[in-house]
Amino acid sequence: YGDHRDLHRLIRRQRQMCIRDRYSAFAGIGLRITPLFLLCLFLHLLAFALLGFIIAMAVESHADQAALSSFVMVPMIFLSDTFYPIDKMPLLARYLGYFSPLTYSTKLIRGTLLPGSHLFSFKYLLLMVVIILALLAVAVVLVERAEA
């Protein structure tokens, strides 16, 4: 049986989604859930599942995993055009942001959700596939090393 805290989290999340949907309707923002959006969301989830798997395979304890996850994810969030425009960042930060899968998945998801958005580009879709293939190659190598 689940903990009552799980039910509380579920109810709180449902309430947040309801508030978001009402605000979107009030502001006249229509979100388009299309097959292309679902593909971009799947690629986003796959990239970050692989990244989490790689981090889990690279560490030796749960404490190390939490520390390394924070070390990777926090900079990625701030360097990825999620909160701050990447073109306004200093040159080094901009180049680091271009290596982040979050940079491209953010643009893809925003571009497929928002009508009239210019953010979607098949170039970003291709870059996400390349990043996923690179992460998959690293994950395979780590699994082979662990099995050896």
PDB file of C-alpha atoms in Angstrom:
ATOM      1  CA  TYR A   1       0.000   0.000   0.000  1.00  0.00           C
ATOM      2  CA  GLY A   2       1.210   3.460  -0.849  1.00  0.00           C
ATOM      3  CA  ASP A   3       2.148   6.084   1.605  1.00  0.00           C
ATOM      4  CA  HIS A   4      -0.299   8.941   2.235  1.00  0.00           C
ATOM      5  CA  ARG A   5       2.437  11.310   1.074  1.00  0.00           C
ATOM      6  CA  ASP A   6       2.246   9.783  -2.414  1.00  0.00           C
ATOM      7  CA  LEU A   7      -1.462  10.575  -2.551  1.00  0.00           C
ATOM      8  CA  HIS A   8      -0.762  14.117  -1.331  1.00  0.00           C
ATOM      9  CA  ARG A   9       1.863  14.593  -4.088  1.00  0.00           C
ATOM     10  CA  LEU A  10      -0.538  13.283  -6.706  1.00  0.00           C
ATOM     11  CA  ILE A  11      -3.340  15.608  -5.576  1.00  0.00           C
ATOM     12  CA  ARG A  12      -0.952  18.583  -5.417  1.00  0.00           C
ATOM     13  CA  ARG A  13       0.325  17.848  -8.951  1.00  0.00           C
ATOM     14  CA  GLN A  14      -3.235  17.545 -10.285  1.00  0.00           C
ATOM     15  CA  ARG A  15      -4.096  20.880  -8.682  1.00  0.00           C
ATOM     16  CA  GLN A  16      -1.034  22.505 -10.273  1.00  0.00           C
ATOM     17  CA  MET A  17      -2.016  21.161 -13.693  1.00  0.00           C
ATOM     18  CA  CYS A  18      -5.561  22.461 -13.242  1.00  0.00           C
ATOM     19  CA  ILE A  19      -4.264  25.935 -12.335  1.00  0.00           C
ATOM     20  CA  ARG A  20      -1.917  25.879 -15.344  1.00  0.00           C
ATOM     21  CA  ASP A  21      -4.705  24.843 -17.706  1.00  0.00           C
ATOM     22  CA  ARG A  22      -7.078  27.524 -16.411  1.00  0.00           C
ATOM     23  CA  TYR A  23      -4.404  30.208 -16.666  1.00  0.00           C
ATOM     24  CA  SER A  24      -3.550  29.103 -20.219  1.00  0.00           C
ATOM     25  CA  ALA A  25      -7.206  29.264 -21.237  1.00  0.00           C
ATOM     26  CA  PHE A  26      -7.623  32.679 -19.577  1.00  0.00           C
ATOM     27  CA  ALA A  27      -4.505  34.046 -21.291  1.00  0.00           C
ATOM     28  CA  GLY A  28      -5.562  32.638 -24.647  1.00  0.00           C
ATOM     29  CA  ILE A  29      -2.588  30.313 -24.912  1.00  0.00           C
ATOM     30  CA  GLY A  30      -3.458  27.166 -26.793  1.00  0.00           C
ATOM     31  CA  LEU A  31      -1.143  24.210 -26.505  1.00  0.00           C
ATOM     32  CA  ARG A  32      -0.983  21.746 -29.407  1.00  0.00           C
ATOM     33  CA  ILE A  33      -0.426  18.135 -28.394  1.00  0.00           C
ATOM     34  CA  THR A  34       0.614  16.588 -31.707  1.00  0.00           C
ATOM     35  CA  PRO A  35       2.465  13.407 -32.705  1.00  0.00           C
ATOM     36  CA  LEU A  36       5.533  15.585 -33.334  1.00  0.00           C
ATOM     37  CA  PHE A  37       5.305  16.910 -29.762  1.00  0.00           C
ATOM     38  CA  LEU A  38       5.052  13.343 -28.449  1.00  0.00           C
ATOM     39  CA  LEU A  39       8.121  12.355 -30.487  1.00  0.00           C
ATOM     40  CA  CYS A  40      10.101  15.316 -29.092  1.00  0.00           C
ATOM     41  CA  LEU A  41       8.968  14.486 -25.567  1.00  0.00           C
ATOM     42  CA  PHE A  42      10.011  10.847 -26.054  1.00  0.00           C
ATOM     43  CA  LEU A  43      13.462  11.923 -27.287  1.00  0.00           C
ATOM     44  CA  HIS A  44      13.810  14.239 -24.278  1.00  0.00           C
ATOM     45  CA  LEU A  45      12.879  11.459 -21.865  1.00  0.00           C
ATOM     46  CA  LEU A  46      15.167   8.970 -23.596  1.00  0.00           C
ATOM     47  CA  ALA A  47      18.147  11.340 -23.489  1.00  0.00           C
ATOM     48  CA  PHE A  48      17.742  12.016 -19.794  1.00  0.00           C
ATOM     49  CA  ALA A  49      17.061   8.378 -18.954  1.00  0.00           C
ATOM     50  CA  LEU A  50      20.340   7.505 -20.681  1.00  0.00           C
ATOM     51  CA  LEU A  51      22.134  10.326 -18.886  1.00  0.00           C
ATOM     52  CA  GLY A  52      20.805   9.079 -15.538  1.00  0.00           C
ATOM     53  CA  PHE A  53      21.833   5.525 -16.419  1.00  0.00           C
ATOM     54  CA  ILE A  54      25.357   6.670 -17.318  1.00  0.00           C
ATOM     55  CA  ILE A  55      25.667   8.553 -14.035  1.00  0.00           C
ATOM     56  CA  ALA A  56      24.409   5.502 -12.119  1.00  0.00           C
ATOM     57  CA  MET A  57      26.943   3.248 -13.860  1.00  0.00           C
ATOM     58  CA  ALA A  58      29.815   5.675 -13.289  1.00  0.00           C
ATOM     59  CA  VAL A  59      29.497   5.971  -9.505  1.00  0.00           C
ATOM     60  CA  GLU A  60      29.992   3.553  -6.662  1.00  0.00           C
ATOM     61  CA  SER A  61      27.440   4.700  -4.063  1.00  0.00           C
ATOM     62  CA  HIS A  62      24.075   6.413  -3.847  1.00  0.00           C
ATOM     63  CA  ALA A  63      25.662   9.460  -2.236  1.00  0.00           C
ATOM     64  CA  ASP A  64      28.065   9.789  -5.159  1.00  0.00           C
ATOM     65  CA  GLN A  65      25.151   9.421  -7.571  1.00  0.00           C
ATOM     66  CA  ALA A  66      23.235  12.295  -5.955  1.00  0.00           C
ATOM     67  CA  ALA A  67      26.316  14.515  -5.958  1.00  0.00           C
ATOM     68  CA  LEU A  68      27.215  13.750  -9.569  1.00  0.00           C
ATOM     69  CA  SER A  69      23.606  14.188 -10.702  1.00  0.00           C
ATOM     70  CA  SER A  70      23.521  17.630  -9.117  1.00  0.00           C
ATOM     71  CA  PHE A  71      26.909  18.465 -10.597  1.00  0.00           C
ATOM     72  CA  VAL A  72      25.645  17.609 -14.093  1.00  0.00           C
ATOM     73  CA  MET A  73      22.000  18.687 -13.986  1.00  0.00           C
ATOM     74  CA  VAL A  74      22.156  22.098 -12.304  1.00  0.00           C
ATOM     75  CA  PRO A  75      24.644  23.629 -14.758  1.00  0.00           C
ATOM     76  CA  MET A  76      22.766  21.977 -17.621  1.00  0.00           C
ATOM     77  CA  ILE A  77      19.536  23.679 -16.562  1.00  0.00           C
ATOM     78  CA  PHE A  78      21.114  27.124 -16.397  1.00  0.00           C
ATOM     79  CA  LEU A  79      23.168  26.779 -19.588  1.00  0.00           C
ATOM     80  CA  SER A  80      20.441  25.324 -21.792  1.00  0.00           C
ATOM     81  CA  ASP A  81      18.213  28.193 -22.858  1.00  0.00           C
ATOM     82  CA  THR A  82      15.516  27.018 -20.436  1.00  0.00           C
ATOM     83  CA  PHE A  83      15.549  30.087 -18.181  1.00  0.00           C
ATOM     84  CA  TYR A  84      18.052  32.422 -19.817  1.00  0.00           C
ATOM     85  CA  PRO A  85      18.564  33.088 -23.541  1.00  0.00           C
ATOM     86  CA  ILE A  86      21.625  31.198 -24.689  1.00  0.00           C
ATOM     87  CA  ASP A  87      22.588  33.926 -27.171  1.00  0.00           C
ATOM     88  CA  LYS A  88      22.961  36.433 -24.294  1.00  0.00           C
ATOM     89  CA  MET A  89      25.402  34.233 -22.356  1.00  0.00           C
ATOM     90  CA  PRO A  90      29.181  34.661 -22.333  1.00  0.00           C
ATOM     91  CA  LEU A  91      30.942  32.739 -25.089  1.00  0.00           C
ATOM     92  CA  LEU A  92      32.184  29.860 -22.881  1.00  0.00           C
ATOM     93  CA  ALA A  93      28.739  29.365 -21.324  1.00  0.00           C
ATOM     94  CA  ARG A  94      27.158  29.449 -24.771  1.00  0.00           C
ATOM     95  CA  TYR A  95      29.472  26.713 -26.054  1.00  0.00           C
ATOM     96  CA  LEU A  96      28.782  24.570 -22.986  1.00  0.00           C
ATOM     97  CA  GLY A  97      25.065  25.064 -23.538  1.00  0.00           C
ATOM     98  CA  TYR A  98      25.350  23.783 -27.095  1.00  0.00           C
ATOM     99  CA  PHE A  99      26.516  20.407 -25.726  1.00  0.00           C
ATOM    100  CA  SER A 100      23.456  20.065 -23.509  1.00  0.00           C
ATOM    101  CA  PRO A 101      20.581  17.886 -24.727  1.00  0.00           C
ATOM    102  CA  LEU A 102      18.267  20.127 -22.715  1.00  0.00           C
ATOM    103  CA  THR A 103      19.061  23.049 -25.041  1.00  0.00           C
ATOM    104  CA  TYR A 104      17.612  21.228 -28.024  1.00  0.00           C
ATOM    105  CA  SER A 105      14.786  19.394 -26.292  1.00  0.00           C
ATOM    106  CA  THR A 106      13.566  22.664 -24.759  1.00  0.00           C
ATOM    107  CA  LYS A 107      13.420  24.301 -28.184  1.00  0.00           C
ATOM    108  CA  LEU A 108      11.748  21.258 -29.728  1.00  0.00           C
ATOM    109  CA  ILE A 109       9.107  20.917 -27.032  1.00  0.00           C
ATOM    110  CA  ARG A 110       8.348  24.637 -26.967  1.00  0.00           C
ATOM    111  CA  GLY A 111       8.281  24.738 -30.750  1.00  0.00           C
ATOM    112  CA  THR A 112       5.801  21.892 -31.039  1.00  0.00           C
ATOM    113  CA  LEU A 113       3.524  23.078 -28.223  1.00  0.00           C
ATOM    114  CA  LEU A 114       3.133  26.749 -29.012  1.00  0.00           C
ATOM    115  CA  PRO A 115       1.199  27.707 -32.158  1.00  0.00           C
ATOM    116  CA  GLY A 116       3.168  29.954 -34.498  1.00  0.00           C
ATOM    117  CA  SER A 117       6.447  29.274 -32.725  1.00  0.00           C
ATOM    118  CA  HIS A 118       9.655  29.553 -34.733  1.00  0.00           C
ATOM    119  CA  LEU A 119      11.644  27.424 -32.275  1.00  0.00           C
ATOM    120  CA  PHE A 120      11.057  24.036 -33.897  1.00  0.00           C
ATOM    121  CA  SER A 121      13.695  22.918 -36.361  1.00  0.00           C
ATOM    122  CA  PHE A 122      14.456  19.516 -37.837  1.00  0.00           C
ATOM    123  CA  LYS A 123      18.103  20.398 -37.224  1.00  0.00           C
ATOM    124  CA  TYR A 124      17.395  20.271 -33.475  1.00  0.00           C
ATOM    125  CA  LEU A 125      15.557  16.977 -33.924  1.00  0.00           C
ATOM    126  CA  LEU A 126      18.577  15.530 -35.713  1.00  0.00           C
ATOM    127  CA  LEU A 127      20.927  16.862 -33.009  1.00  0.00           C
ATOM    128  CA  MET A 128      18.795  15.187 -30.329  1.00  0.00           C
ATOM    129  CA  VAL A 129      19.046  11.866 -32.180  1.00  0.00           C
ATOM    130  CA  VAL A 130      22.835  12.269 -32.470  1.00  0.00           C
ATOM    131  CA  ILE A 131      23.117  13.086 -28.751  1.00  0.00           C
ATOM    132  CA  ILE A 132      20.969  10.065 -27.870  1.00  0.00           C
ATOM    133  CA  LEU A 133      23.116   7.789 -30.040  1.00  0.00           C
ATOM    134  CA  ALA A 134      26.275   9.136 -28.360  1.00  0.00           C
ATOM    135  CA  LEU A 135      24.757   8.608 -24.895  1.00  0.00           C
ATOM    136  CA  LEU A 136      23.660   5.116 -25.905  1.00  0.00           C
ATOM    137  CA  ALA A 137      27.198   4.283 -27.058  1.00  0.00           C
ATOM    138  CA  VAL A 138      28.609   5.460 -23.711  1.00  0.00           C
ATOM    139  CA  ALA A 139      25.977   3.432 -21.832  1.00  0.00           C
ATOM    140  CA  VAL A 140      26.805   0.284 -23.828  1.00  0.00           C
ATOM    141  CA  VAL A 141      30.523   0.683 -23.090  1.00  0.00           C
ATOM    142  CA  LEU A 142      29.824   1.129 -19.376  1.00  0.00           C
ATOM    143  CA  VAL A 143      27.597  -1.957 -19.289  1.00  0.00           C
ATOM    144  CA  GLU A 144      30.223  -4.031 -21.113  1.00  0.00           C
ATOM    145  CA  ARG A 145      32.885  -2.891 -18.632  1.00  0.00           C
ATOM    146  CA  ALA A 146      30.645  -3.767 -15.687  1.00  0.00           C
ATOM    147  CA  GLU A 147      29.955  -7.235 -17.101  1.00  0.00           C
ATOM    148  CA  ALA A 148      33.640  -7.949 -17.762  1.00  0.00           C
TER     149      ALA A 148
END
